Backbone as a ProteinNet text record, in pm:
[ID]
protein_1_A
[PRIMARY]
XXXXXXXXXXXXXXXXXXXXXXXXXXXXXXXXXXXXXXXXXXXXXXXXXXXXXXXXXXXXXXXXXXXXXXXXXXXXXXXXXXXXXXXXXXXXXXXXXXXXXXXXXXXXXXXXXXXXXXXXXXXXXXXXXXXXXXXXXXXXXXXXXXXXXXXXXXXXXXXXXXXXXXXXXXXXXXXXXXXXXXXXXXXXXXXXXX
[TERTIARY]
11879.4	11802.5	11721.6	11691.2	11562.4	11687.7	11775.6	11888.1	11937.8	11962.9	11931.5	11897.8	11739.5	11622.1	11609.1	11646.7	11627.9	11762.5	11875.5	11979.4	11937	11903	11875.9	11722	11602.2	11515.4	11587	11679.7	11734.2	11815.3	11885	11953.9	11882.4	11743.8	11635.7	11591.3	11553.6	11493.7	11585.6	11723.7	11778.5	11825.4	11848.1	11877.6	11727.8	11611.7	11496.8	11476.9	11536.8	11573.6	11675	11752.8	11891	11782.2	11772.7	11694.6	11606.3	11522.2	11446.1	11525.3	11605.1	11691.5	11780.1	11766.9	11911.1	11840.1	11684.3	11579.8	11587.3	11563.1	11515.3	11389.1	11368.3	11253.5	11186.3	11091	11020.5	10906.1	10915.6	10915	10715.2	10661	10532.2	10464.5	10342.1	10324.6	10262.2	10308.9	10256.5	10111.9	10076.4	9962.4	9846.8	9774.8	9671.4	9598.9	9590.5	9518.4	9396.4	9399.7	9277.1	9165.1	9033.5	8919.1	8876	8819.8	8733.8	8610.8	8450.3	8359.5	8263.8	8267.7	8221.7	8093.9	8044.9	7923.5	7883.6	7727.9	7681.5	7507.6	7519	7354.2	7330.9	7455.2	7443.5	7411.8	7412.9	7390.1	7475.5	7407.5	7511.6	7389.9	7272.2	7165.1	7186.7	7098.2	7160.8	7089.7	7125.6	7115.1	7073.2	6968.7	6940.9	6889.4	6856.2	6792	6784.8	6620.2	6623.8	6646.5	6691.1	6715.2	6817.9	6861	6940.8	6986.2	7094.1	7175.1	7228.3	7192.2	7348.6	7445.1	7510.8	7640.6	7699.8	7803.5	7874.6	7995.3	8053.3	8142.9	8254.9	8337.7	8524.3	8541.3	8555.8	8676.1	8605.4	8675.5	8657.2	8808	8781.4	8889.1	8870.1	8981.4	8909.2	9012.3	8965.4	9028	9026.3	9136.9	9086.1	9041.6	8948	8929.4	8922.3	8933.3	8927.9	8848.1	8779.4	8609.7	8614	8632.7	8588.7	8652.6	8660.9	8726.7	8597.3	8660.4	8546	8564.6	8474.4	8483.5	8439.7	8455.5	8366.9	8401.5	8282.3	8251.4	8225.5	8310.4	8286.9	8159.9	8076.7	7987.8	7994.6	8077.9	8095.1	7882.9	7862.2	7730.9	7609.6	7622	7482.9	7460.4	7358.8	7274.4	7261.8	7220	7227	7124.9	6972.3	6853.8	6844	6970.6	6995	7054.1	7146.1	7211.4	7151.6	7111.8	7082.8	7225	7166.2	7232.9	7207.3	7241.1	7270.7	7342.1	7398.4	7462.4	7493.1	7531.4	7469.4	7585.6	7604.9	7685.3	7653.6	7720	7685.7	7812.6	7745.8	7822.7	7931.5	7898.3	8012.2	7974.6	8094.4	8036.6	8033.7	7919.9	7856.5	7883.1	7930.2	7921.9	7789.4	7713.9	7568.9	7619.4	7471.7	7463.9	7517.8	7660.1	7675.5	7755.1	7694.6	7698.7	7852.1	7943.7	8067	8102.8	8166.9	8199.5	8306.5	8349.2	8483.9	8529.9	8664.8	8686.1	8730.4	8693.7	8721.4	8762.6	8897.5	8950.7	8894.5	8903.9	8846.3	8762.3	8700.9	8617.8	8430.8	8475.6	8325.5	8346.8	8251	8207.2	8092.8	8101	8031.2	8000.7	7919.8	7849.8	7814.2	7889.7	7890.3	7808.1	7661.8	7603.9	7582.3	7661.1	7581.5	7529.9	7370.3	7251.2	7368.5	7470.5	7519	7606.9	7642.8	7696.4	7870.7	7929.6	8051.5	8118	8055.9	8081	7986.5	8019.9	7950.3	7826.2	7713.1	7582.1	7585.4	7665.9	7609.8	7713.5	7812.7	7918.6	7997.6	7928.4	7974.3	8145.3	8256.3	8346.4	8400.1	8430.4	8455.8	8502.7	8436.1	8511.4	8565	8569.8	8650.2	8711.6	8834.9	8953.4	8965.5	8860.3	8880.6	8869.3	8907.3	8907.9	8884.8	8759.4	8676.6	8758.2	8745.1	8782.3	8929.5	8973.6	9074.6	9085.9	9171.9	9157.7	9148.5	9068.3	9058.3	9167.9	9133.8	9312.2	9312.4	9470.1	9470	9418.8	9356.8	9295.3	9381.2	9462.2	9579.2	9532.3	9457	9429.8	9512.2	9618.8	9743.8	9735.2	9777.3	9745.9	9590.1	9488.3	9364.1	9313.5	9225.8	9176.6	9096.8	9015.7	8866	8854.9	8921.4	8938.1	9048.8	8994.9	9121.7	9127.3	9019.3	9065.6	8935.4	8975	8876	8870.3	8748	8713.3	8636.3	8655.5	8530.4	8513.9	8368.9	8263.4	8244.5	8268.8	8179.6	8085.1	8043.8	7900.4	7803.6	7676	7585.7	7495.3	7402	7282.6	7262.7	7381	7329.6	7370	7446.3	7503.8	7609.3	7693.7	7804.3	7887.8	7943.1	7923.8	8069.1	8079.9	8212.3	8199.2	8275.2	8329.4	8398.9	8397.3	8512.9	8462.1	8594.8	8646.5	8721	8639.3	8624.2	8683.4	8726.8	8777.1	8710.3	8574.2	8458.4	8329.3	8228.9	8083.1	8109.9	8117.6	8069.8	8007.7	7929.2	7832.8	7895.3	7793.7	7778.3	7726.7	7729.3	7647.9	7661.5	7591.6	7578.7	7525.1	7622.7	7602.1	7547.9	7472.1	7450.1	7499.1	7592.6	7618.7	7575.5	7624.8	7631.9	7719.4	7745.9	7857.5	7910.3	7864.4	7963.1	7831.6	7900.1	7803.4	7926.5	7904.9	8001.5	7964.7	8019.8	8078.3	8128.1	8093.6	8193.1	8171.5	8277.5	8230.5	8341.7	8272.6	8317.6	8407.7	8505.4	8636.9	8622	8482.2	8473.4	8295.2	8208.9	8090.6	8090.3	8201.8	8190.6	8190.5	8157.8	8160.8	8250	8367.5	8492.8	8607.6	8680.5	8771.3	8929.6	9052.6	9135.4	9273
2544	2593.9	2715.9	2668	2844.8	2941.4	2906.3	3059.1	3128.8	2979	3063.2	3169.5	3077.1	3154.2	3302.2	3325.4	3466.4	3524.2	3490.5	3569	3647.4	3552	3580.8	3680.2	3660.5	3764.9	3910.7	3896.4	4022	4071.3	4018.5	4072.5	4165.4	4083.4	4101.1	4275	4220.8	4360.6	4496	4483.8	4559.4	4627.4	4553.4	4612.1	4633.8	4593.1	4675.1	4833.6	4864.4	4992.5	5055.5	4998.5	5090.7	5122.7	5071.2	5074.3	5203.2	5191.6	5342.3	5451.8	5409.9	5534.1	5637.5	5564.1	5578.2	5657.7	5609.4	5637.3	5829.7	5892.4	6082.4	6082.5	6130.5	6164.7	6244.1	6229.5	6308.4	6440.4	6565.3	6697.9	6663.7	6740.8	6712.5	6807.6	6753.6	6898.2	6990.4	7136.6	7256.9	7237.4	7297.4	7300.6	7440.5	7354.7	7450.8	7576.2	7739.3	7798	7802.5	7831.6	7777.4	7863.6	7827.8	7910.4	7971.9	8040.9	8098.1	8139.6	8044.2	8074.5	8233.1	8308.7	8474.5	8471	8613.1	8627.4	8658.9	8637.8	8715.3	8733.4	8790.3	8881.4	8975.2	9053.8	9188	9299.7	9231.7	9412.3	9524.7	9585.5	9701.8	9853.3	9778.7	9901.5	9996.1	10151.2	10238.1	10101.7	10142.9	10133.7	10228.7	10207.5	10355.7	10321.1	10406.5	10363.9	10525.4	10548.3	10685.5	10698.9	10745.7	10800.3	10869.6	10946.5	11057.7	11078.8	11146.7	11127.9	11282.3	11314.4	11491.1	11470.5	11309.3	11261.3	11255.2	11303.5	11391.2	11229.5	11274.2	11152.4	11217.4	11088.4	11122	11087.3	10960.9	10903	10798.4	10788.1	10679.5	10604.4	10516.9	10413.8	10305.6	10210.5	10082.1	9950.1	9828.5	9737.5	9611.6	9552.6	9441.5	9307.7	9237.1	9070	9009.7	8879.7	8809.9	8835.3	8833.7	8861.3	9010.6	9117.5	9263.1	9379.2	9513.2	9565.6	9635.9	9706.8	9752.6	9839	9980.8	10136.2	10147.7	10202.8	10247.9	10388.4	10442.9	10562	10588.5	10601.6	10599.1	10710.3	10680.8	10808.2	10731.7	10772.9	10738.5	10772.7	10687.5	10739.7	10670.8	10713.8	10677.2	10547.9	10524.8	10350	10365.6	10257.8	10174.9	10215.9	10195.9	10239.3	10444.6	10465.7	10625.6	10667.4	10568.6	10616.2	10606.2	10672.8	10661.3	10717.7	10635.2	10670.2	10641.6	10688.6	10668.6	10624.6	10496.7	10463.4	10371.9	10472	10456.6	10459.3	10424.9	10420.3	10583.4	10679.8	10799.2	10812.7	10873.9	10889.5	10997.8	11097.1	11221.9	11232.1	11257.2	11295.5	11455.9	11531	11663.5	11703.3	11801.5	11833.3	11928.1	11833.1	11914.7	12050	12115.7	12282.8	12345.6	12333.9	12400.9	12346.8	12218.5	12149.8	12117	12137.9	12149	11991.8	11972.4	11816.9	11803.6	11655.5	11660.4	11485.1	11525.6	11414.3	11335.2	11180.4	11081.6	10958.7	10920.7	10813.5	10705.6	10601.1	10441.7	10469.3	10313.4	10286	10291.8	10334.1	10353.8	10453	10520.5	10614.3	10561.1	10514.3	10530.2	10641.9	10669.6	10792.2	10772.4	10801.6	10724.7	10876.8	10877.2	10976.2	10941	10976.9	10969.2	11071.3	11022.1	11129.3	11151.5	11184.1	11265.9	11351.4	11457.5	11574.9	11548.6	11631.4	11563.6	11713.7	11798.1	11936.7	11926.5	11979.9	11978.8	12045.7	11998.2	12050.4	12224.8	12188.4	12341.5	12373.4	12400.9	12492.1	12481.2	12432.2	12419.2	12387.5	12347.6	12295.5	12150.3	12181.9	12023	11901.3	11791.6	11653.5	11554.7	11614.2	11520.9	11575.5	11579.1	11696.8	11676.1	11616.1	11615.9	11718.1	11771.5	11895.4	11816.1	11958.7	11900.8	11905.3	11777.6	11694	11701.9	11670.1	11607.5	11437	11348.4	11236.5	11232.1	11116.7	11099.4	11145.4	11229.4	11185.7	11015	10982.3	10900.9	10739.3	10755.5	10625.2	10624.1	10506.5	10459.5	10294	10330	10217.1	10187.5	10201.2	10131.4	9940.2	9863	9716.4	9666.6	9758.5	9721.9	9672.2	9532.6	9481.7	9566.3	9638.2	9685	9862	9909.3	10069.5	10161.2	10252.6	10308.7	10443.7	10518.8	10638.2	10679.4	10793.9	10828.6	10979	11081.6	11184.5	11248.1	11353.7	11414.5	11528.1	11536.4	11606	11701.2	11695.1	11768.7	11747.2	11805	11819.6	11932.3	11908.9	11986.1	11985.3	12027.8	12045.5	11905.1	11877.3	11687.7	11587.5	11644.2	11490.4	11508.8	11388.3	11396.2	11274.9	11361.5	11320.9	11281	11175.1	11105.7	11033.1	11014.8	10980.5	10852	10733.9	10566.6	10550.6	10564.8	10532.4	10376.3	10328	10162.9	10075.7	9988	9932.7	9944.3	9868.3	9878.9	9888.9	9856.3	9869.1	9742.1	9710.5	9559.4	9564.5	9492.3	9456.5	9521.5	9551.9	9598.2	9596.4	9578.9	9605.5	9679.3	9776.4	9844.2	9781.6	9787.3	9796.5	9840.1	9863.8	9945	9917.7	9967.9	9880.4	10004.3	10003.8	10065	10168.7	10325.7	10410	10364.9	10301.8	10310.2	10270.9	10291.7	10229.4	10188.1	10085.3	9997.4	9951.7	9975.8	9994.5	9880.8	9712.3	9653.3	9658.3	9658.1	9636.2	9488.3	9382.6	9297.3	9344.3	9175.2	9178.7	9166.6	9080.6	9010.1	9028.4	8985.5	8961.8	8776.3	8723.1	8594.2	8530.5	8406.2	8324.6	8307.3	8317.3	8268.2	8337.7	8353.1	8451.9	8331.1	8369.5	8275.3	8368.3
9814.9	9705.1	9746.7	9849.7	9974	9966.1	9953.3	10005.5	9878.2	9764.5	9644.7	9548.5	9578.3	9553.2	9571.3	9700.3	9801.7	9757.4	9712.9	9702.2	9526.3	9439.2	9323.2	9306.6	9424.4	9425.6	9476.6	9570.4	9624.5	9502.6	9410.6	9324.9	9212.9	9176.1	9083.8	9136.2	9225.2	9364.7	9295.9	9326.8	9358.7	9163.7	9121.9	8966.2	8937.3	8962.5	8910.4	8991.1	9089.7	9175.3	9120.1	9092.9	9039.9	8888.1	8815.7	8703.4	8686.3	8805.5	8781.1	8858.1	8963.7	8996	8860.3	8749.6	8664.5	8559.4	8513.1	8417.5	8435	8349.4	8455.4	8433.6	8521.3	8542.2	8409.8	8426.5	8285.9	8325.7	8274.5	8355.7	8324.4	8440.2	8439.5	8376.8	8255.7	8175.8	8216.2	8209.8	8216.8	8264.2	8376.9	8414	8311.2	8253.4	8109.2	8244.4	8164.8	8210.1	8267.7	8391.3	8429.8	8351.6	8370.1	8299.3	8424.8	8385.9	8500.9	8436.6	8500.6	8458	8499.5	8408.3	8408.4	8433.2	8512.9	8474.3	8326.4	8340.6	8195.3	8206.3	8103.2	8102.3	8141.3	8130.3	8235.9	8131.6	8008.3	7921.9	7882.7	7805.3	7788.5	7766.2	7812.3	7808.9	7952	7954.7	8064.7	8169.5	8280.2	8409.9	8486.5	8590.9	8691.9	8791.6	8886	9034.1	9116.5	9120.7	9123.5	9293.6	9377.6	9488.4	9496	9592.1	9576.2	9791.4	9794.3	9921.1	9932.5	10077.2	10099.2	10106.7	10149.4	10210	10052.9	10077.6	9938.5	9912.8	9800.6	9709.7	9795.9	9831.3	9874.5	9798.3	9719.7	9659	9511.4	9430.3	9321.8	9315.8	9266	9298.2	9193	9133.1	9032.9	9083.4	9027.9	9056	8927.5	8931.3	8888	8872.5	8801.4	8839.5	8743.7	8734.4	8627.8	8504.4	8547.1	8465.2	8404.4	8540.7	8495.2	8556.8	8486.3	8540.2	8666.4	8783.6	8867.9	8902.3	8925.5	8904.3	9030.1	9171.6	9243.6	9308.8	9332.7	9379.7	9549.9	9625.9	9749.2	9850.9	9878.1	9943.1	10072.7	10194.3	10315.1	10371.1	10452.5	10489.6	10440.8	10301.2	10216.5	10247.9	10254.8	10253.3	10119.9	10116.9	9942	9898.4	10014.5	9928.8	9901.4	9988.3	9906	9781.7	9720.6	9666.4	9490.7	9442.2	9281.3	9196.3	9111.3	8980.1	8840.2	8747.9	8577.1	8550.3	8471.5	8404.2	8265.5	8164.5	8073.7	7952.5	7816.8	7689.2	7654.6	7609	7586.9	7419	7355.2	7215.3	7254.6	7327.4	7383.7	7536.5	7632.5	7779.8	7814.4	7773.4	7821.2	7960.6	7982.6	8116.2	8191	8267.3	8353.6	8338.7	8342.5	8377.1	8214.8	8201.9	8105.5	7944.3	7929.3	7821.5	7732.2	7826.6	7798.3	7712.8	7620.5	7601.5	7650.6	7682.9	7792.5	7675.4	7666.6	7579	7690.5	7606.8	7683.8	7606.7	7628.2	7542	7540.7	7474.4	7479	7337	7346.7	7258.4	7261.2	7325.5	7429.6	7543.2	7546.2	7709.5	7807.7	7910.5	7990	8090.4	8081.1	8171.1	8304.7	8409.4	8566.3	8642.4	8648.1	8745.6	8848.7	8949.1	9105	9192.9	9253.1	9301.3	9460.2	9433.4	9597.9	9527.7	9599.2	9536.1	9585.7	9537.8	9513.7	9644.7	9691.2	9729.6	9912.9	10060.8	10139.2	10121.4	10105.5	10100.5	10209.6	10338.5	10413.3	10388	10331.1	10304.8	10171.7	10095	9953.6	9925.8	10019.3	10026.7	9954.4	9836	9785.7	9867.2	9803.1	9926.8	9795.9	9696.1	9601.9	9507.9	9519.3	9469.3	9303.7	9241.2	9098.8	9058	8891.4	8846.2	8734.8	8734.6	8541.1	8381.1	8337.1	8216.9	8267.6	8385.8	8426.4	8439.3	8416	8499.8	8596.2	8709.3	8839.8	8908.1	9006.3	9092.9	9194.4	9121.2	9244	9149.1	9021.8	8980.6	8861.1	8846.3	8726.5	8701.7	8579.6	8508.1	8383.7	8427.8	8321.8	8381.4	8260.9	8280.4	8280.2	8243.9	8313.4	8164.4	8139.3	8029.1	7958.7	8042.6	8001.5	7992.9	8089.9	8166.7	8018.1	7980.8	7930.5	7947.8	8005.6	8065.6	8153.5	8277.4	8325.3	8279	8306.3	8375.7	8467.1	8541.1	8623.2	8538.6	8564.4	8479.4	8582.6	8682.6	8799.9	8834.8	8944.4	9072.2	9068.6	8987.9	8978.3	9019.9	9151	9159.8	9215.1	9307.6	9391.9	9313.4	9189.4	9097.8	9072.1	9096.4	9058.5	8941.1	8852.7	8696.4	8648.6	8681.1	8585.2	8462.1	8359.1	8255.7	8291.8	8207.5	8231.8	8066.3	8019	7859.8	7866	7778.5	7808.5	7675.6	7609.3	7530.2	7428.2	7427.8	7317.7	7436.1	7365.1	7399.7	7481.6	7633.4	7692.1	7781.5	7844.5	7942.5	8017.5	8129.2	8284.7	8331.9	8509.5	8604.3	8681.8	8776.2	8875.3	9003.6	9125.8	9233.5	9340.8	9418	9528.6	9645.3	9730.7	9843.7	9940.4	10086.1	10189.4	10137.2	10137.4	10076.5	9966.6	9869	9736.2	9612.8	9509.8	9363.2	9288.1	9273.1	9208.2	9069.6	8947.9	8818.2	8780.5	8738.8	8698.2	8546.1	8408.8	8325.4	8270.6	8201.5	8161.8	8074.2	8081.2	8022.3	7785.6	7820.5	7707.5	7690.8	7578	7574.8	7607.4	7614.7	7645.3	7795.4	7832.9	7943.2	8065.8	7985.7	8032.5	8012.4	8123.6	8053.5	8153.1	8111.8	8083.8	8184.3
[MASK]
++++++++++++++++++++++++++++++++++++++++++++++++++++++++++++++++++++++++++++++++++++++++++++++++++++++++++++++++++++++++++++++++++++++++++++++++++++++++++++++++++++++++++++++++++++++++++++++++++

């Protein structure tokens, strides 16, 4: 009857195995977008920080992140507590000295001033090969949520004056780091972006 028993559990065993071997599998659902919680409170009023630098602009450059797109202005040199700037919503972007308007696509203009000159202070030799109401060289914000066009304004008198044509009016913050001022402007006026 013991050998039975055990022949008829092994049988049981084995058709409840074949059983789910035979079943398919059932596909696991789509993993949901993750969220990603954003900053916020950053505004859309100007921004500024008065100090000013000789160590001249090389390069602007942008990137993107979940949250925001990010503009920065490279000044090799400058410390952070040198570097000032403006940045601000402007209805048209004027060009310093001689009041030129420089069109700038998007839904919005931001006005990107930085207190270092864009030209060598002792030999007046440019160090940033932009050409006025040109786009950046070198910066392609195609795919970018927030970015929809740049310009340089030029370097007047220790400032150097770019243009970032932006989707609509959205928050921003300004950076100060070691050589750069960093530009992020949000994706959304909301929390979360997806």
């Amino acid at each position: 009857m013991v050998r039975s028993r055990t022949v008829w559990a092994a049988a049981a065993l084995m058709t409840a195995t074949l059983a789910v071997a035979v079943v398919p599998a059932e596909a696991a659902p789509a993993a949901a977008p993750r969220a990603v919680a954003c900053p916020t409170g950053w505004g859309s009023v100007a921004k500024s920080y008065s100090a000013g630098t000789t160590d001249s602009v090389r390069n602007v450059r942008t990137g993107r992140h979940d949250c925001y797109d990010r503009f920065v202005v490279d000044v090799p040199g400058g410390a952070s507590n040198e570097l000032g700037y403006t940045v601000q919503y402007v209805t048209r972007l004027y060009q310093d000295g001689s009041g030129r308007p420089i069109p700038v696509g998007g839904g919005a203009v931001l006005e990107v001033r930085v207190n270092a000159p864009a030209y060598d202070v002792e030999t007046g030799a440019p160090t940033y090969p932009g050409r006025v109401a040109q786009p950046l060289p070198g910066v392609n914000i195609a795919g970018y949520s927030t970015f929809r066009d740049t310009r340089y304004a030029g370097s007047f008198e220790g400032v150097t004056q770019l243009g970032l044509g932006v989707r609509a009016r959205l928050p921003f913050r300004v950076l100060r780091l070691d050589g750069q001022i960093v530009v992020d402007v949000a994706h959304t006026w909301g929390a979360a972006a997806r």
